[in-house]
Amino acid sequence: MAVNFAQDVTETVLLDAETIGRRVAELGAEISRDYAGLEPILVGVLRGTIFFLADLIRHISIPITVDFLAISSYSPHSSAGVVRITKDLDENIEGRHVLIVEDIIDTGLTLRYIVRTLEARRPASLNVCVLLDRPALRLVPIPVRYVGFTIPNQFVVGYGLDLWQTYRNLPYIATVKREILDGR
Ligand code: PRP
């Protein structure tokens, strides 16, 4: 059997590929029902969203548009709330139904910034869809319409989520060993 390239850093598989796939399909069906006739624009927030967005939109059975935002925070986990856009949308969202698609919400500071920024552009509606919600770290309340999974306060990697920009390509989501996090 091939050696798992992440075995030195991961502890346990929190969400396997099948579990993720089932939930993403449910979310896609829900979004398809809720946005029928509205031609929403889905805004993926790079980079963690890549797998989630790609899988989600293939389970959406209505016409949609996809666009991307890239943001950078000046401090780890954006705990200071200082966020800036490094790649803006290409589409004009005024009058459009916008659904922001994020991999994870922790403090909520990143999403607060994105929501405020996009609200100023006068969309017809603005909602948030996250794959993972880690509420233990929340600093600001953010209404999230679609949540894939609520997870405990553990550092996770895979399915788009990184550790030092690596391990995004694991097909599952795993917790990271305590000693790895402590040792750096
Ligand atoms: C992650 C995630 C959110 C943010 C959430 O991004 O994608 O953008 O952190 O944290 P918050 O709720 O505490 O603001 P990260 O900086 O890891 O970038 P990435 O998407 O490129 O992995």
XYZ file of N, CA and C and ligand atoms in Angstrom:
574
model
N 0.841 -1.195 0.000
C 0.000 0.000 0.000
C 0.879 1.249 0.000
N 0.465 2.245 -0.758
C 1.252 3.472 -0.834
C 1.293 4.160 0.535
N 2.425 4.759 0.839
C 2.558 5.485 2.107
C 1.740 6.770 2.004
N 0.949 7.016 3.027
C 0.166 8.252 3.070
C 1.124 9.408 3.329
N 1.202 10.336 2.381
C 2.185 11.413 2.488
C 1.930 12.355 3.657
N 0.742 12.261 4.248
C 0.416 13.150 5.368
C 0.458 12.438 6.714
N 0.909 11.188 6.723
C 0.785 10.406 7.958
C 1.602 10.983 9.115
N 2.654 11.729 8.816
C 3.465 12.291 9.899
C 2.796 13.468 10.598
N 1.854 14.091 9.926
C 1.244 15.284 10.539
C -0.209 15.085 10.956
N -0.887 14.115 10.357
C -2.310 13.966 10.679
C -2.530 12.971 11.814
N -3.595 13.236 12.564
C -3.925 12.384 13.705
C -5.048 11.419 13.321
N -6.247 11.958 13.155
C -7.387 11.106 12.795
C -8.174 11.747 11.653
N -8.848 10.893 10.909
C -9.717 11.395 9.844
C -11.017 11.867 10.509
N -11.290 13.146 10.381
C -12.502 13.713 10.991
C -13.694 13.506 10.061
N -13.469 13.743 8.758
C -14.540 13.591 7.766
C -13.942 12.883 6.561
N -14.436 11.688 6.269
C -13.883 10.978 5.115
C -14.529 11.482 3.820
N -13.953 11.058 2.710
C -14.376 11.592 1.408
C -15.851 11.313 1.134
N -16.305 10.137 1.544
C -17.700 9.768 1.293
C -18.656 10.652 2.095
N -18.316 10.878 3.347
C -19.148 11.729 4.216
C -19.209 13.151 3.662
N -18.059 13.661 3.247
C -18.019 15.011 2.670
C -18.878 15.051 1.407
N -18.697 14.048 0.559
C -19.420 14.011 -0.710
C -20.932 14.004 -0.523
N -21.386 13.213 0.449
C -22.836 13.146 0.711
C -23.385 14.494 1.150
N -22.675 15.146 2.038
C -23.147 16.433 2.585
C -23.094 17.525 1.510
N -22.050 17.506 0.707
C -21.934 18.513 -0.353
C -23.075 18.344 -1.352
N -23.444 17.101 -1.627
C -24.576 16.851 -2.532
C -25.868 17.402 -1.935
N -26.052 17.211 -0.628
C -27.251 17.754 0.042
C -27.282 19.270 -0.057
N -26.140 19.895 0.195
C -26.083 21.363 0.124
C -26.403 21.849 -1.289
N -25.874 21.144 -2.282
C -26.130 21.517 -3.673
C -27.617 21.445 -4.000
N -28.275 20.400 -3.491
C -29.714 20.241 -3.741
C -30.505 21.352 -3.053
N -30.083 21.674 -1.832
C -30.760 22.731 -1.067
C -30.623 24.090 -1.765
N -29.422 24.378 -2.203
C -29.161 25.649 -2.894
C -29.961 25.702 -4.201
N -30.033 24.581 -4.893
C -30.784 24.529 -6.155
C -32.254 24.867 -5.914
N -32.802 24.351 -4.830
C -34.213 24.646 -4.498
C -34.376 26.108 -4.106
N -33.509 26.578 -3.204
C -33.655 27.931 -2.658
C -33.458 29.022 -3.713
N -32.609 28.761 -4.682
C -32.259 29.801 -5.658
C -32.876 29.563 -7.040
N -33.852 28.685 -7.095
C -34.486 28.407 -8.394
C -35.024 29.697 -8.999
N -34.680 29.949 -10.240
C -35.165 31.133 -10.947
C -34.375 32.402 -10.658
N -33.367 32.319 -9.795
C -32.642 33.535 -9.382
C -31.260 33.688 -10.033
N -30.789 32.672 -10.728
C -29.446 32.686 -11.349
C -28.393 33.297 -10.425
N -28.134 32.667 -9.297
C -27.203 33.247 -8.328
C -25.764 33.270 -8.843
N -24.978 34.128 -8.211
C -23.539 34.114 -8.473
C -22.853 33.569 -7.224
N -22.102 32.493 -7.404
C -21.384 31.895 -6.284
C -19.977 32.467 -6.248
N -19.609 33.005 -5.095
C -18.303 33.646 -4.947
C -17.422 32.765 -4.070
N -16.433 32.135 -4.675
C -15.494 31.304 -3.929
C -14.367 32.154 -3.382
N -14.025 31.909 -2.114
C -12.939 32.671 -1.487
C -11.677 31.799 -1.501
N -10.717 32.213 -2.307
C -9.495 31.424 -2.490
C -8.611 31.478 -1.234
N -7.790 30.426 -0.920
C -7.671 29.294 -1.811
C -8.421 28.065 -1.298
N -8.743 28.081 -0.018
C -9.284 26.876 0.626
C -10.567 26.342 0.021
N -11.297 27.187 -0.690
C -12.615 26.816 -1.189
C -12.588 25.917 -2.433
N -11.417 25.716 -3.021
C -11.366 25.138 -4.374
C -12.087 23.800 -4.538
N -11.843 22.864 -3.635
C -12.487 21.553 -3.782
C -13.971 21.640 -3.469
N -14.282 22.329 -2.384
C -15.672 22.459 -1.952
C -16.504 23.117 -3.051
N -16.019 24.214 -3.574
C -16.776 24.924 -4.613
C -16.940 24.051 -5.856
N -15.848 23.414 -6.269
C -15.896 22.593 -7.487
C -16.900 21.451 -7.329
N -16.910 20.824 -6.164
C -17.848 19.720 -5.939
C -19.269 20.236 -5.764
N -19.402 21.326 -5.016
C -20.738 21.878 -4.739
C -21.471 22.259 -6.024
N -20.782 22.974 -6.888
C -21.499 23.492 -8.067
C -21.901 22.362 -9.018
N -21.214 21.221 -8.935
C -21.633 20.093 -9.777
C -22.860 19.394 -9.224
N -23.273 19.793 -8.026
C -24.530 19.283 -7.464
C -25.619 20.344 -7.507
N -25.359 21.449 -8.183
C -26.373 22.495 -8.323
C -27.004 22.350 -9.706
N -28.314 22.238 -9.698
C -29.023 21.882 -10.939
C -29.785 23.055 -11.544
N -29.341 24.271 -11.246
C -29.945 25.481 -11.836
C -28.811 26.310 -12.434
N -29.120 27.264 -13.326
C -28.048 28.101 -13.890
C -27.421 28.986 -12.811
N -26.090 29.019 -12.800
C -25.360 29.867 -11.842
C -24.183 30.517 -12.553
N -23.612 31.517 -11.910
C -22.335 32.084 -12.332
C -21.346 31.838 -11.196
N -20.066 31.687 -11.549
C -19.038 31.493 -10.527
C -18.001 32.610 -10.651
N -17.600 33.137 -9.528
C -16.525 34.128 -9.527
C -15.668 33.894 -8.281
N -14.524 34.542 -8.223
C -13.596 34.306 -7.120
C -13.096 35.601 -6.502
N -12.850 35.504 -5.208
C -12.200 36.567 -4.446
C -10.970 35.936 -3.805
N -9.887 36.676 -3.737
C -8.768 36.209 -2.915
C -8.537 37.264 -1.852
N -8.322 36.809 -0.649
C -8.096 37.758 0.439
C -6.813 37.397 1.163
N -6.260 38.376 1.845
C -5.110 38.060 2.672
C -5.297 38.755 4.003
N -4.898 38.051 5.048
C -4.996 38.662 6.371
C -3.583 38.979 6.837
N -3.478 40.039 7.592
C -2.148 40.474 8.027
C -1.636 39.694 9.216
N -2.494 38.868 9.822
C -2.042 38.087 10.965
C -2.642 36.691 10.848
N -2.004 35.685 11.459
C -2.522 34.330 11.338
C -3.963 34.274 11.819
N -4.815 33.594 11.062
C -6.232 33.460 11.384
C -6.923 34.809 11.473
N -6.320 35.811 10.900
C -6.903 37.145 10.815
C -7.456 37.627 12.151
N -6.759 37.259 13.225
C -7.310 37.559 14.547
C -7.395 39.065 14.816
N -6.626 39.834 14.085
C -6.730 41.280 14.255
C -7.855 41.842 13.392
N -8.405 40.977 12.551
C -9.504 41.431 11.706
C -9.056 42.299 10.560
N -7.761 42.324 10.297
C -7.253 43.153 9.222
C -7.129 42.290 7.970
N -8.052 42.499 7.073
C -8.154 41.666 5.885
C -8.146 42.590 4.679
N -7.563 42.133 3.573
C -7.684 42.935 2.351
C -7.886 42.013 1.158
N -8.486 42.559 0.129
C -8.737 41.782 -1.083
C -7.497 41.829 -1.955
N -6.989 40.657 -2.337
C -5.828 40.625 -3.231
C -6.251 40.295 -4.667
N -7.429 39.700 -4.822
C -8.006 39.513 -6.157
C -9.494 39.784 -6.034
N -9.947 40.777 -6.761
C -11.358 41.162 -6.657
C -12.204 40.361 -7.652
N -13.521 40.473 -7.499
C -14.443 39.822 -8.427
C -14.267 40.391 -9.829
N -14.559 39.565 -10.816
C -14.588 40.057 -12.199
C -15.993 40.519 -12.567
N -16.998 39.953 -11.879
C -18.395 40.266 -12.205
C -18.913 41.446 -11.385
N -19.872 42.154 -11.985
C -20.598 43.193 -11.256
C -21.752 42.503 -10.516
N -21.812 42.646 -9.197
C -22.838 41.917 -8.437
C -24.050 42.771 -8.085
N -24.076 44.002 -8.538
C -25.231 44.857 -8.220
C -26.513 44.203 -8.753
N -27.502 44.044 -7.867
C -28.779 43.462 -8.268
C -28.759 41.950 -8.411
N -27.610 41.316 -8.138
C -27.509 39.851 -8.270
C -27.706 39.170 -6.915
N -28.084 37.909 -6.979
C -28.194 37.093 -5.770
C -26.843 36.413 -5.552
N -26.168 36.809 -4.483
C -24.782 36.384 -4.265
C -24.711 35.373 -3.121
N -23.974 34.294 -3.361
C -23.728 33.297 -2.310
C -22.213 33.143 -2.165
N -21.712 33.551 -1.007
C -20.273 33.437 -0.730
C -19.986 32.000 -0.284
N -18.977 31.378 -0.877
C -18.652 29.981 -0.551
C -17.244 29.924 0.055
N -17.187 29.570 1.334
C -15.935 29.532 2.088
C -15.675 28.114 2.587
N -14.410 27.795 2.817
C -14.105 26.483 3.376
C -14.416 26.423 4.872
N -14.051 27.490 5.597
C -14.204 27.413 7.060
C -14.446 28.793 7.655
N -15.252 28.840 8.696
C -15.403 30.069 9.482
C -14.910 29.790 10.896
N -13.970 30.630 11.324
C -13.428 30.533 12.688
C -13.889 31.741 13.495
N -13.059 32.780 13.473
C -13.419 33.995 14.221
C -14.609 34.706 13.582
N -14.740 34.558 12.270
C -15.791 35.271 11.543
C -15.303 36.598 10.987
N -14.087 36.978 11.325
C -13.584 38.295 10.913
C -13.394 38.392 9.400
N -12.936 37.314 8.795
C -12.749 37.325 7.342
C -14.093 37.491 6.639
N -15.061 36.693 7.070
C -16.382 36.777 6.431
C -17.060 38.111 6.721
N -16.851 38.671 7.896
C -17.455 39.975 8.183
C -16.938 41.015 7.191
N -15.643 40.963 6.944
C -15.048 41.904 5.992
C -15.602 41.681 4.585
N -15.673 40.422 4.179
C -16.151 40.116 2.819
C -17.623 40.516 2.674
N -18.431 40.178 3.668
C -19.868 40.501 3.609
C -20.054 42.015 3.523
N -19.346 42.741 4.367
C -19.475 44.207 4.348
C -19.051 44.783 2.999
N -17.962 44.252 2.477
C -17.435 44.756 1.202
C -18.421 44.489 0.068
N -18.979 43.280 0.043
C -19.889 42.938 -1.062
C -21.261 43.588 -0.878
N -21.694 43.766 0.369
C -22.982 44.438 0.613
C -22.975 45.853 0.058
N -21.811 46.492 0.133
C -21.701 47.871 -0.349
C -21.928 47.965 -1.863
N -21.847 46.823 -2.537
C -22.041 46.806 -3.997
C -23.509 46.553 -4.380
N -24.370 46.568 -3.398
C -25.824 46.469 -3.566
C -26.307 45.232 -4.341
N -25.943 44.047 -3.847
C -26.516 42.832 -4.455
C -27.995 42.724 -4.079
N -28.746 41.929 -4.828
C -30.164 41.718 -4.510
C -30.291 40.930 -3.203
N -29.371 39.992 -2.983
C -29.303 39.265 -1.709
C -27.880 38.774 -1.530
N -27.528 38.505 -0.286
C -26.163 38.060 0.015
C -26.230 37.032 1.136
N -25.789 35.825 0.855
C -25.772 34.764 1.865
C -24.415 34.082 1.875
N -24.225 33.272 2.919
C -22.932 32.603 3.114
C -23.144 31.096 3.211
N -22.237 30.365 2.560
C -22.214 28.904 2.633
C -20.807 28.493 3.052
N -20.689 27.776 4.157
C -19.366 27.291 4.574
C -19.382 25.772 4.679
N -18.263 25.169 4.336
C -18.171 23.720 4.520
C -18.041 23.405 6.008
N -17.151 24.146 6.693
C -16.888 23.868 8.102
C -17.147 25.091 8.974
N -17.794 24.856 10.083
C -17.997 25.894 11.086
C -17.298 25.437 12.366
N -16.327 26.265 12.827
C -15.623 25.957 14.083
C -16.021 27.043 15.087
N -17.193 26.895 15.705
C -17.767 27.998 16.497
C -16.964 28.370 17.737
N -16.115 27.460 18.215
C -15.345 27.746 19.433
C -14.475 28.989 19.275
N -14.113 29.306 18.040
C -13.193 30.425 17.819
C -13.899 31.722 17.414
N -15.229 31.707 17.412
C -15.975 32.864 16.885
C -15.785 34.124 17.737
N -15.470 35.214 17.089
C -15.358 36.506 17.763
C -16.502 37.438 17.383
N -16.995 37.289 16.156
C -18.098 38.150 15.718
C -19.210 37.271 15.125
N -20.467 37.622 15.413
C -21.566 36.815 14.880
C -21.752 37.057 13.387
N -21.827 35.983 12.627
C -22.057 36.081 11.182
C -23.186 35.119 10.836
N -24.264 35.600 10.242
C -25.305 34.665 9.823
C -24.803 33.798 8.664
N -24.810 32.496 8.868
C -24.368 31.565 7.830
C -25.567 30.715 7.426
N -25.999 30.849 6.184
C -27.216 30.156 5.753
C -27.009 28.660 5.548
N -25.853 28.290 5.000
C -25.585 26.864 4.737
C -24.285 26.451 5.432
N -24.378 25.415 6.260
C -23.195 24.885 6.957
C -23.074 23.401 6.623
N -21.896 22.993 6.164
C -21.675 21.575 5.875
C -21.572 20.775 7.162
N -20.574 21.133 7.974
C -20.330 20.417 9.223
C -19.882 21.416 10.290
N -20.335 21.193 11.516
C -19.812 21.942 12.660
C -18.744 21.064 13.289
N -17.559 21.635 13.481
C -16.444 20.804 13.965
C -15.904 21.339 15.295
N -15.246 20.455 16.068
C -14.666 20.877 17.344
C -13.441 21.765 17.123
N -12.939 22.307 18.203
C -11.806 23.232 18.118
C -10.491 22.478 17.932
N -10.333 21.913 16.733
C -9.097 21.208 16.398
C -8.631 21.691 15.039
N -7.322 21.759 14.848
C -6.772 22.187 13.562
C -6.957 21.051 12.560
N -7.504 21.383 11.409
C -7.760 20.342 10.407
C -7.123 20.700 9.059
N -6.798 19.656 8.309
C -6.229 19.823 6.971
C -6.961 18.922 5.984
N -6.807 19.241 4.710
C -7.348 18.400 3.653
C -8.572 18.995 3.004
N -8.920 18.474 1.835
C -10.072 18.930 1.060
C -10.037 20.463 0.933
N -8.864 20.974 0.647
C -8.699 22.417 0.443
C -8.039 23.142 1.592
N -8.149 22.580 2.787
C -7.576 23.262 3.963
C -6.108 22.895 4.111
N -5.304 23.880 4.474
C -3.853 23.673 4.471
C -3.225 23.713 5.856
N -2.011 23.142 5.890
C -1.085 23.367 6.993
C 0.187 23.858 6.314
N 0.594 25.073 6.583
C 1.756 25.690 5.937
C 1.656 25.607 4.412
N 0.467 25.828 3.906
C 0.159 25.784 2.463
C 0.253 24.382 1.849
N 0.452 23.379 2.666
C 0.550 22.003 2.156
C -0.667 21.196 2.639
N -0.825 20.014 2.074
C -1.860 19.040 2.453
C -3.271 19.419 2.009
N -3.407 20.454 1.177
C -4.745 20.797 0.677
C -5.313 19.650 -0.154
N -4.441 18.863 -0.781
C -4.896 17.850 -1.736
C -5.285 16.519 -1.116
N -5.333 16.437 0.215
C -5.899 15.217 0.827
C -7.383 15.156 0.481
N -7.889 13.992 0.093
C -9.310 13.911 -0.296
C -10.266 13.868 0.897
N -9.723 13.874 2.106
C -10.528 13.841 3.333
C -10.052 14.976 4.242
N -10.763 15.163 5.353
C -10.366 16.188 6.327
C -9.897 15.487 7.596
N -8.663 15.824 8.003
C -8.060 15.148 9.158
C -7.584 16.159 10.189
N -7.550 15.729 11.439
C -6.979 16.586 12.479
C -5.458 16.493 12.408
N -4.809 17.537 12.910
C -3.340 17.583 12.894
C -2.820 17.252 14.284
N -1.730 16.491 14.306
C -1.140 16.081 15.591
C -0.749 17.299 16.420
N -1.053 17.213 17.694
C -0.758 18.299 18.636
C 0.726 18.691 18.575
N 1.604 17.697 18.560
C 3.040 18.011 18.618
C 3.512 18.750 17.374
N 2.833 18.538 16.265
C 3.197 19.256 15.028
C 2.873 20.733 15.206
N 1.701 21.016 15.768
C 1.282 22.399 15.953
C 2.132 23.080 17.035
N 2.450 22.340 18.100
C 3.234 22.905 19.203
C 4.687 23.135 18.809
N 5.159 22.287 17.877
C 6.583 22.327 17.543
C 6.947 23.413 16.570
N 6.027 24.270 16.257
C 6.343 25.318 15.265
C 5.893 26.700 15.682
C -9.178 30.590 6.222
C -10.566 30.450 5.631
C -11.180 31.789 5.883
C -10.518 32.228 7.159
C -11.473 31.982 8.276
O -8.373 31.187 5.293
O -10.512 30.144 4.263
O -10.895 32.689 4.836
O -9.354 31.434 7.361
O -10.958 32.477 9.455
P -11.695 33.567 10.337
O -13.141 33.178 10.446
O -10.970 33.444 11.662
O -11.501 34.906 9.717
P -6.791 31.085 5.258
O -6.221 32.358 5.763
O -6.335 29.828 5.931
O -6.523 31.052 3.684
P -6.791 29.908 2.599
O -8.260 29.962 2.228
O -5.915 30.315 1.464
O -6.407 28.576 3.188
